[in-house]
Short mmCIF file of C-alpha atoms and ligand atoms in Angstrom, two decimals:
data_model
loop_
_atom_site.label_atom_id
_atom_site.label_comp_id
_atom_site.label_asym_id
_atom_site.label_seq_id
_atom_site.Cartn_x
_atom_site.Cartn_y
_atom_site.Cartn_z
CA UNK A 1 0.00 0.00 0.00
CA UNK A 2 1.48 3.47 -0.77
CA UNK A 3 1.94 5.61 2.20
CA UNK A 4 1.92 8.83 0.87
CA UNK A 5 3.36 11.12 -1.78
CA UNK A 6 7.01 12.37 -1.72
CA UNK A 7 8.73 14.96 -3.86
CA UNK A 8 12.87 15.23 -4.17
CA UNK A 9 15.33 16.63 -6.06
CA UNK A 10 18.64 17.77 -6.52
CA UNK A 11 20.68 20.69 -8.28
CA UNK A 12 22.89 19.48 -11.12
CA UNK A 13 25.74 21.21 -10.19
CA UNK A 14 28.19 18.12 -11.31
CA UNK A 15 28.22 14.52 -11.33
CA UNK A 16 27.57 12.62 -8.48
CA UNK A 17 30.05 10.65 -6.05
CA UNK A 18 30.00 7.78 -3.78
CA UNK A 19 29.03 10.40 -1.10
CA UNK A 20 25.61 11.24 -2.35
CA UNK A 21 25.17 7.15 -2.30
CA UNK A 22 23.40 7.02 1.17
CA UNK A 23 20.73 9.25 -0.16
CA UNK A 24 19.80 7.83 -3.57
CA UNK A 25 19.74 4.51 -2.27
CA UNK A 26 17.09 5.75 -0.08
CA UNK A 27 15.28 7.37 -2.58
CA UNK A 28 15.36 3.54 -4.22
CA UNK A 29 13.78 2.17 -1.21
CA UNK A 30 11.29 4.94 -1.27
CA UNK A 31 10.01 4.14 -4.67
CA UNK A 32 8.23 1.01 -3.40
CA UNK A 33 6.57 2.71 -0.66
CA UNK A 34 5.33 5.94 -1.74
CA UNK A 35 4.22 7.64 -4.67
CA UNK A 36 7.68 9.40 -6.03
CA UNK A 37 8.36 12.69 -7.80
CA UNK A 38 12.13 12.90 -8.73
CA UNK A 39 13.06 16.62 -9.79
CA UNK A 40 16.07 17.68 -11.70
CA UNK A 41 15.95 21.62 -9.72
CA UNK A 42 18.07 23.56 -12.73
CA UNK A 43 16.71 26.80 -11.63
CA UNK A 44 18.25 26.10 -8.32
CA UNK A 45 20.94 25.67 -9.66
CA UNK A 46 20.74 29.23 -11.19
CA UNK A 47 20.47 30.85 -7.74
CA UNK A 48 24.06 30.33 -6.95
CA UNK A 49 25.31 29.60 -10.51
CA UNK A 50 23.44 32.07 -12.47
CA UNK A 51 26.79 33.92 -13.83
CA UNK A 52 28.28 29.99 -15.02
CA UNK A 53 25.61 28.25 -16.82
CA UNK A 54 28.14 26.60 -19.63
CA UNK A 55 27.82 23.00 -17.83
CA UNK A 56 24.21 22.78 -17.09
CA UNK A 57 23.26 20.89 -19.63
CA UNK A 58 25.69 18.49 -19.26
CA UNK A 59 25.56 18.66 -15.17
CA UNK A 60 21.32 17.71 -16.10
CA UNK A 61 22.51 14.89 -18.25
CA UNK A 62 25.57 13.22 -16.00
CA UNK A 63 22.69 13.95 -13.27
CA UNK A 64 20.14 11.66 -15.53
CA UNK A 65 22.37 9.08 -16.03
CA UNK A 66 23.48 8.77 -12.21
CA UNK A 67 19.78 8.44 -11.07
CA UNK A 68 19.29 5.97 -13.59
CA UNK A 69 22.75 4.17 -12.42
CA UNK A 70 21.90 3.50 -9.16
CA UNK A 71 18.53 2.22 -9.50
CA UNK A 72 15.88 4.99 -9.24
CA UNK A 73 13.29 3.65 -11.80
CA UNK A 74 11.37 6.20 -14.11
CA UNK A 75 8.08 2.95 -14.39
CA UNK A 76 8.15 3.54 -10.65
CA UNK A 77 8.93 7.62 -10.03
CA UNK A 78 8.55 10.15 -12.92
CA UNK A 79 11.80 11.58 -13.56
CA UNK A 80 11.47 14.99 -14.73
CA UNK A 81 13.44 18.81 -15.32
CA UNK A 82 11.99 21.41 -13.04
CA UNK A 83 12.19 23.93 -16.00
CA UNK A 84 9.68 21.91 -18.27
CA UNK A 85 7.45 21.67 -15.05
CA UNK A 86 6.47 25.57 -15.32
CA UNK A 87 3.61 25.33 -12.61
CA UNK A 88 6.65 24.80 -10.18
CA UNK A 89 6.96 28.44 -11.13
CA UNK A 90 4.05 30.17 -11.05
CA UNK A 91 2.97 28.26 -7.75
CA UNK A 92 6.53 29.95 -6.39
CA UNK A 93 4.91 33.79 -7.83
CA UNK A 94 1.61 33.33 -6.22
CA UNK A 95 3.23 32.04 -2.65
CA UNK A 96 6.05 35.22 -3.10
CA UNK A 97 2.70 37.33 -2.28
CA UNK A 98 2.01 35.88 0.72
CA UNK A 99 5.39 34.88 2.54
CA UNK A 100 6.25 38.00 4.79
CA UNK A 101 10.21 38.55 3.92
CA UNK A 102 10.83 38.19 7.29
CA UNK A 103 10.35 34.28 7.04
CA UNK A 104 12.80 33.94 4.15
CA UNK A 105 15.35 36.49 5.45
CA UNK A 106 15.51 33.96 8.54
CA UNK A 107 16.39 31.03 7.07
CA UNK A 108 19.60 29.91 8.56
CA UNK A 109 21.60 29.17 5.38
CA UNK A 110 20.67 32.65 3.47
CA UNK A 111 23.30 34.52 5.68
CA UNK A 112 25.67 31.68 6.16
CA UNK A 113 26.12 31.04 2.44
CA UNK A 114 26.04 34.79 1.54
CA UNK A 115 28.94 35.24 3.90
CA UNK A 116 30.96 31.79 2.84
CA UNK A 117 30.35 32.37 -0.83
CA UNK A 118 31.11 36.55 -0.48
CA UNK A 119 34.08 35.48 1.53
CA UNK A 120 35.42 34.00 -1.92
CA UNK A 121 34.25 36.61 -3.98
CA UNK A 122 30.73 35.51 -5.18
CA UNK A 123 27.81 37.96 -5.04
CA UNK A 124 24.57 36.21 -4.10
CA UNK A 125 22.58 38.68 -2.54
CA UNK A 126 19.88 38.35 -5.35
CA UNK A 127 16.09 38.10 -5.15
CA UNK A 128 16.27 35.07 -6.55
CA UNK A 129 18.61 33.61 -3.96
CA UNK A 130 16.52 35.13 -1.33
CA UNK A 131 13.62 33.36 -2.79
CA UNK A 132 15.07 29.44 -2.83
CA UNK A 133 13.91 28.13 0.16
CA UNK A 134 10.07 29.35 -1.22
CA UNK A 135 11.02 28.02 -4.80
CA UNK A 136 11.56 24.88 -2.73
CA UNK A 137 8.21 24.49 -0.72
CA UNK A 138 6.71 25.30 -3.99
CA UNK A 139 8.36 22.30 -5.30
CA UNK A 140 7.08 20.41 -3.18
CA UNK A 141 3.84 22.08 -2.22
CA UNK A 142 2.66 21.88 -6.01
CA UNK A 143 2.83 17.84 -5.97
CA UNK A 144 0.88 18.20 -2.58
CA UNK A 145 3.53 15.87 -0.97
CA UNK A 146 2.81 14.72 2.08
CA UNK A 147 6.56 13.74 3.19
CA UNK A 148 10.00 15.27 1.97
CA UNK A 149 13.26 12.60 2.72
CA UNK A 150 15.88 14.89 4.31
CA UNK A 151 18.77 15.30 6.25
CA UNK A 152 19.05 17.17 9.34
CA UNK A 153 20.47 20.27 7.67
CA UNK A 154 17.49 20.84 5.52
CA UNK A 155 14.98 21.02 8.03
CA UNK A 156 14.70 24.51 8.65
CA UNK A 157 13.36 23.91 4.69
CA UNK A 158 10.43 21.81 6.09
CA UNK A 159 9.50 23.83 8.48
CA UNK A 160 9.20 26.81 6.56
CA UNK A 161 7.17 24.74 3.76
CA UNK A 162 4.47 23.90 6.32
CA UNK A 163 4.32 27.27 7.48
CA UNK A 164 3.74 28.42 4.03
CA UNK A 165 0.94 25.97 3.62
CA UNK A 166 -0.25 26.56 6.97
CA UNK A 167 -0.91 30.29 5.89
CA UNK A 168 -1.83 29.72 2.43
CA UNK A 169 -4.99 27.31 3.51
CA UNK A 170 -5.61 29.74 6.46
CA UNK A 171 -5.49 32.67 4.27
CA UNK A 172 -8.04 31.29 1.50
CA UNK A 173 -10.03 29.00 3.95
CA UNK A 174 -9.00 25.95 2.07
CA UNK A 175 -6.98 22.48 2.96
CA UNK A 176 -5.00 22.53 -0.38
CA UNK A 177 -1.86 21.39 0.97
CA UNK A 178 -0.77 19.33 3.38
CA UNK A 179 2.14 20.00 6.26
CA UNK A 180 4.68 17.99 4.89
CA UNK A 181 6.14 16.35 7.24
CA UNK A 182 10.64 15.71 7.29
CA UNK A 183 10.78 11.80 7.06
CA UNK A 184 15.15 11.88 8.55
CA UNK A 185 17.05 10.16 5.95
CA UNK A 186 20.14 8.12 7.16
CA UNK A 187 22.89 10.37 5.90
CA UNK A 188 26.43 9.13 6.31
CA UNK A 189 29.00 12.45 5.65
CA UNK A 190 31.56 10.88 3.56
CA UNK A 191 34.83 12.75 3.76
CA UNK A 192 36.41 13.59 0.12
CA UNK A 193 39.89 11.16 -0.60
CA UNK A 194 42.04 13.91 1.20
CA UNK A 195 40.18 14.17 4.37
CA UNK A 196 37.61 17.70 3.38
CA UNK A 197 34.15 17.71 2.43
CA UNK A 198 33.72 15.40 -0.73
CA UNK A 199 33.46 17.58 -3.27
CA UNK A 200 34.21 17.82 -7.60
CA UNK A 201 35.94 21.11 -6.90
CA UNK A 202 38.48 19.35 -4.43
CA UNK A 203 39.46 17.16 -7.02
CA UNK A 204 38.84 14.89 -3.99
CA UNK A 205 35.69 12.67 -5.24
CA UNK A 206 35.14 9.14 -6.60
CA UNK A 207 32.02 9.83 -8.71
CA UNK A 208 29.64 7.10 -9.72
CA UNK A 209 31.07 6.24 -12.85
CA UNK A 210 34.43 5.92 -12.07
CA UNK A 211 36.68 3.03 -13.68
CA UNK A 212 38.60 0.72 -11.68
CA UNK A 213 41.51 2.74 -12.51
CA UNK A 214 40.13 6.15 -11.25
CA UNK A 215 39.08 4.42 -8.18
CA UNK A 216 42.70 3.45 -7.17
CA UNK A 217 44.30 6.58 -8.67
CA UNK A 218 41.87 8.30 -5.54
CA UNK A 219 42.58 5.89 -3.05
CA UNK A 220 46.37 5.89 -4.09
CA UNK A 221 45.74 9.74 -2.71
CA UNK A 222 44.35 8.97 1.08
CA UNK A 223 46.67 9.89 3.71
CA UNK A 224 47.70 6.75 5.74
CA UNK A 225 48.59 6.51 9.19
CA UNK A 226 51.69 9.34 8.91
CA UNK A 227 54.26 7.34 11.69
CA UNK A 228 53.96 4.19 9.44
CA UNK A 229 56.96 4.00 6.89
CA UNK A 230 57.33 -0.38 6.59
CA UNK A 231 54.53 -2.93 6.56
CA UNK A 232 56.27 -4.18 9.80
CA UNK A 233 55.62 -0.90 11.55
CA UNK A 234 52.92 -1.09 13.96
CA UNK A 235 49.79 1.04 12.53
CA UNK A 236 46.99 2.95 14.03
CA UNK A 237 43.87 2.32 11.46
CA UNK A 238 42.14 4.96 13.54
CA UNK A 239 44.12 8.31 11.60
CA UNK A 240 43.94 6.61 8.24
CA UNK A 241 41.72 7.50 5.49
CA UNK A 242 42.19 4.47 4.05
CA UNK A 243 40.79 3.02 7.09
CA UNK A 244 37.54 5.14 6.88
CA UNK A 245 36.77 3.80 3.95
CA UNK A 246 37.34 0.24 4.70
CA UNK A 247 35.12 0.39 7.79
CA UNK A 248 31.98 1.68 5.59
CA UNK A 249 32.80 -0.30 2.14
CA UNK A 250 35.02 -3.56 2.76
CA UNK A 251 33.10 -4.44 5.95
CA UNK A 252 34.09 -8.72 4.80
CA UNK A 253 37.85 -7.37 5.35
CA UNK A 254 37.69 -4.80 7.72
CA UNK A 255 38.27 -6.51 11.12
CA UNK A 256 40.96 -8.95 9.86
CA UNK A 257 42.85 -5.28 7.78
CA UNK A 258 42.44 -3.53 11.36
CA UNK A 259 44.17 -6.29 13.33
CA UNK A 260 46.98 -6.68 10.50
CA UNK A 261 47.67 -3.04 10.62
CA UNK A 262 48.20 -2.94 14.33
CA UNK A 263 50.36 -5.98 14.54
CA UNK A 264 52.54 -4.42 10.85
CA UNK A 265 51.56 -7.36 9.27
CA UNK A 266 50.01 -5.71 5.99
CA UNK A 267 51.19 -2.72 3.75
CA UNK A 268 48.83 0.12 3.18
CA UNK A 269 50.05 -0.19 -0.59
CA UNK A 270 48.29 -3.71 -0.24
CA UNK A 271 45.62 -2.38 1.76
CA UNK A 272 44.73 0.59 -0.49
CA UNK A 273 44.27 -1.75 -3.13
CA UNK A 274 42.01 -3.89 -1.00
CA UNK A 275 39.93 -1.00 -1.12
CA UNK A 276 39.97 0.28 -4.80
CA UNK A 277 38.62 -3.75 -5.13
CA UNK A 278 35.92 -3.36 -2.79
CA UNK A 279 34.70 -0.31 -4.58
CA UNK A 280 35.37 -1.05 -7.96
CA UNK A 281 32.88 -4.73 -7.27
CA UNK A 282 30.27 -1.72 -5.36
CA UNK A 283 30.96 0.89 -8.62
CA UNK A 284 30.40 -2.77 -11.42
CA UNK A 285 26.42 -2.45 -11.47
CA UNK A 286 25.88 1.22 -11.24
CA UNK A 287 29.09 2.12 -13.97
CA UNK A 288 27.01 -0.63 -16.34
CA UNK A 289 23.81 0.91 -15.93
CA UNK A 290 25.20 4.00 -16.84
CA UNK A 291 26.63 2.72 -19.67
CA UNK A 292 23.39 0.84 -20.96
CA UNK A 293 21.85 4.40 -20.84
CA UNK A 294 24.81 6.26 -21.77
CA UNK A 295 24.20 4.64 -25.51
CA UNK A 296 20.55 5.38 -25.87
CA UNK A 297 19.61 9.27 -25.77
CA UNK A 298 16.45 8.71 -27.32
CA UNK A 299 15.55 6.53 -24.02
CA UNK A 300 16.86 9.71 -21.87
CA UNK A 301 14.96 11.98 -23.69
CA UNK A 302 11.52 9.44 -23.46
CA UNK A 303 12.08 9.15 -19.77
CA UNK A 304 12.09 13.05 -19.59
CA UNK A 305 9.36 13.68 -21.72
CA UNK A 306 7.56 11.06 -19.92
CA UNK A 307 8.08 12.01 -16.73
CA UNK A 308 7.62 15.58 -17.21
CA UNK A 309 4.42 14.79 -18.60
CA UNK A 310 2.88 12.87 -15.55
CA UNK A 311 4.08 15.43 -13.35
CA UNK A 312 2.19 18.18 -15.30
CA UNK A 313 -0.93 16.66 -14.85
CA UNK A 314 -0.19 16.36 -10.97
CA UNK A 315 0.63 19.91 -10.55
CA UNK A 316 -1.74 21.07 -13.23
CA UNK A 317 -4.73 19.53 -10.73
CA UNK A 318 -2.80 21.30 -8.11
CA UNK A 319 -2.19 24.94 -9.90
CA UNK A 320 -6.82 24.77 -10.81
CA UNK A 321 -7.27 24.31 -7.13
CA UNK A 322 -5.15 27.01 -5.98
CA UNK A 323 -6.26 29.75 -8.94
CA UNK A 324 -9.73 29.13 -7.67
CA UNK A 325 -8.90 29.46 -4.06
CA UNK A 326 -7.36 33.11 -4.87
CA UNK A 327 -10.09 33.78 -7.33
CA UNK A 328 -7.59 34.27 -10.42
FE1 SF4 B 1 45.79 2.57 6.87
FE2 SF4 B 1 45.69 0.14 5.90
FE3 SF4 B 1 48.06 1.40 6.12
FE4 SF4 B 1 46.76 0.56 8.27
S1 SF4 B 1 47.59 -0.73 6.63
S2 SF4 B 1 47.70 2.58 7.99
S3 SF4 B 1 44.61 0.86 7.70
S4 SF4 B 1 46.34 1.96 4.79
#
């Protein structure tokens, strides 16, 4: 039995990595449960990137393929481009006239990122940045989604979605939309190869596609334990990298590697590769996936086209109801 109605997405702002893993395979598991709607945001990705807009196309398509890598099913979810979804839009006009400014200028991570992006010389203070977190509710709001899969961070995004639909139906004396409620996804914070935040512009990533020689040229990168120069030195697993990753993605090999280390009875040029295995087997299925739609644009485009065209109809239902609540 479906439970309820969920919208996602993301903003194709490069090609995924083994990071963003934890939440797509939830989004997998979701599929069976509720009644998905999986959203390519490219106009979020304008509200920080509106000045660099060379790669979008091909940050939508490497996005495309990823989803499709790692299982998300367009039979199951429609798979669609916020930008050919233009109710998304005028749902986020109509809601800009009712959301006091005080309620977005709140938000915790409009003054954070302002400040971290100004600090490196990027200008964000724009309406349209301003406006993201209500583009977002409207996102979701326009499917009428009952749940939204987040992590913690995002939550301040929830809350100010309900309280958007909380005034909207008080304001018009309706029940439109629902509260959406956060369902807390499981989200594991996987450091980047060289210890920061996993990220393309670190140079620091193993993305989804990667071959089995990418993977070990990365891992050939993670700092080791530092006071270990010979296999027969004694090692403490706890300050490697290499370790880090063992413990989430080699978890056959990980107690037996730990031991080994601490008694110097394996190398970490042994034990790297160890790892580059255990993620190149984990990468096999997704990187052939990718490859099966990699050769068939035509598909990509149907599942689009498809997509976008079921989620019209949902947010076209949605869009009559609210013009007739505000009598335009
Ligand atoms: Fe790290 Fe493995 Fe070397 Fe131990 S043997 S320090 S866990 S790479």
């Amino acid at each position: 039995m479906i439970k309820g109605t969920i919208f996602s997405g993301m903003r194709p702002t490069g090609r995924l990595h083994i990071g963003h893993l934890s939440v797509l395979d939830n989004w997998v598991k979701l599929q069976d449960e509720y009644r998905c709607f999986f959203g390519i945001v490219d106009w979020h990705a304008l509200t920080t990137s509106f000045d660099n807009t060379e790669e979008l196309q091909q940050n939508i398509q490497q996005m495309l393929l990823d989803w499709l890598s790692v299982g998300i099913d367009p039979e199951k979810s429609p798979i669609f481009l916020q930008s050919h979804i233009k109710q998304h839009a005028e749902l986020h006009l109509l809601l800009s006239m009712i959301i006091p400014l005080s309620w977005l200028e709140r938000v915790p991570t409009f003054k954070d990122q302002i400040q971290q992006l100004g600090s490196q010389g990027k200008d964000i203070s724009t309406y349209g940045f301003l406006g993201y977190p209500l583009l977002m509710a409207a996102d979701i709001l326009v499917y009428r989604a009952d749940t939204v899969p987040v992590g913690e961070d995002q939550i301040p995004h929830i809350e100010i979605t309900r309280e958007i639909a909380r005034r909207f139906n008080h304001l018009y004396n309706t029940d439109i939309f629902p509260e959406p409620q956060a369902k807390l996804a499981k989200i594991s914070m996987l450091p980047g190869v060289d210890g920061r935040k996993m990220s393309k512009s670190y140079n620091n990533d193993i993305h989804l596609g990667s071959t089995a020689e990418d993977i070990l040229a990365k891992v050939q990168m993670m700092v080791t334990d530092p006071k270990r120069i010979k296999k027969t030195d004694l090692g403490n697993p706890e300050v490697c990298m290499v370790h880090t990753y063992q413990n989430i993605y080699n978890l056959t090999q990980i107690e037996e590697i730990r031991t080994s280390c601490k008694a110097g009875q394996i190398g970490c040029v042994d034990c790297k590769k160890r790892l580059a295995r255990s993620l190149d087997e984990m990468l096999v299925p997704i990187r052939e996936r990718r490859e099966y739609y990699l050769g068939r644009p035509e598909l990509l485009r149907e599942i689009l086209a498809q997509g976008a065209k079921e989620a019209r109809e949902v947010t076209e239902q949605t869009m009559t109801l609210v013009r007739a609540a505000m009598n335009i």
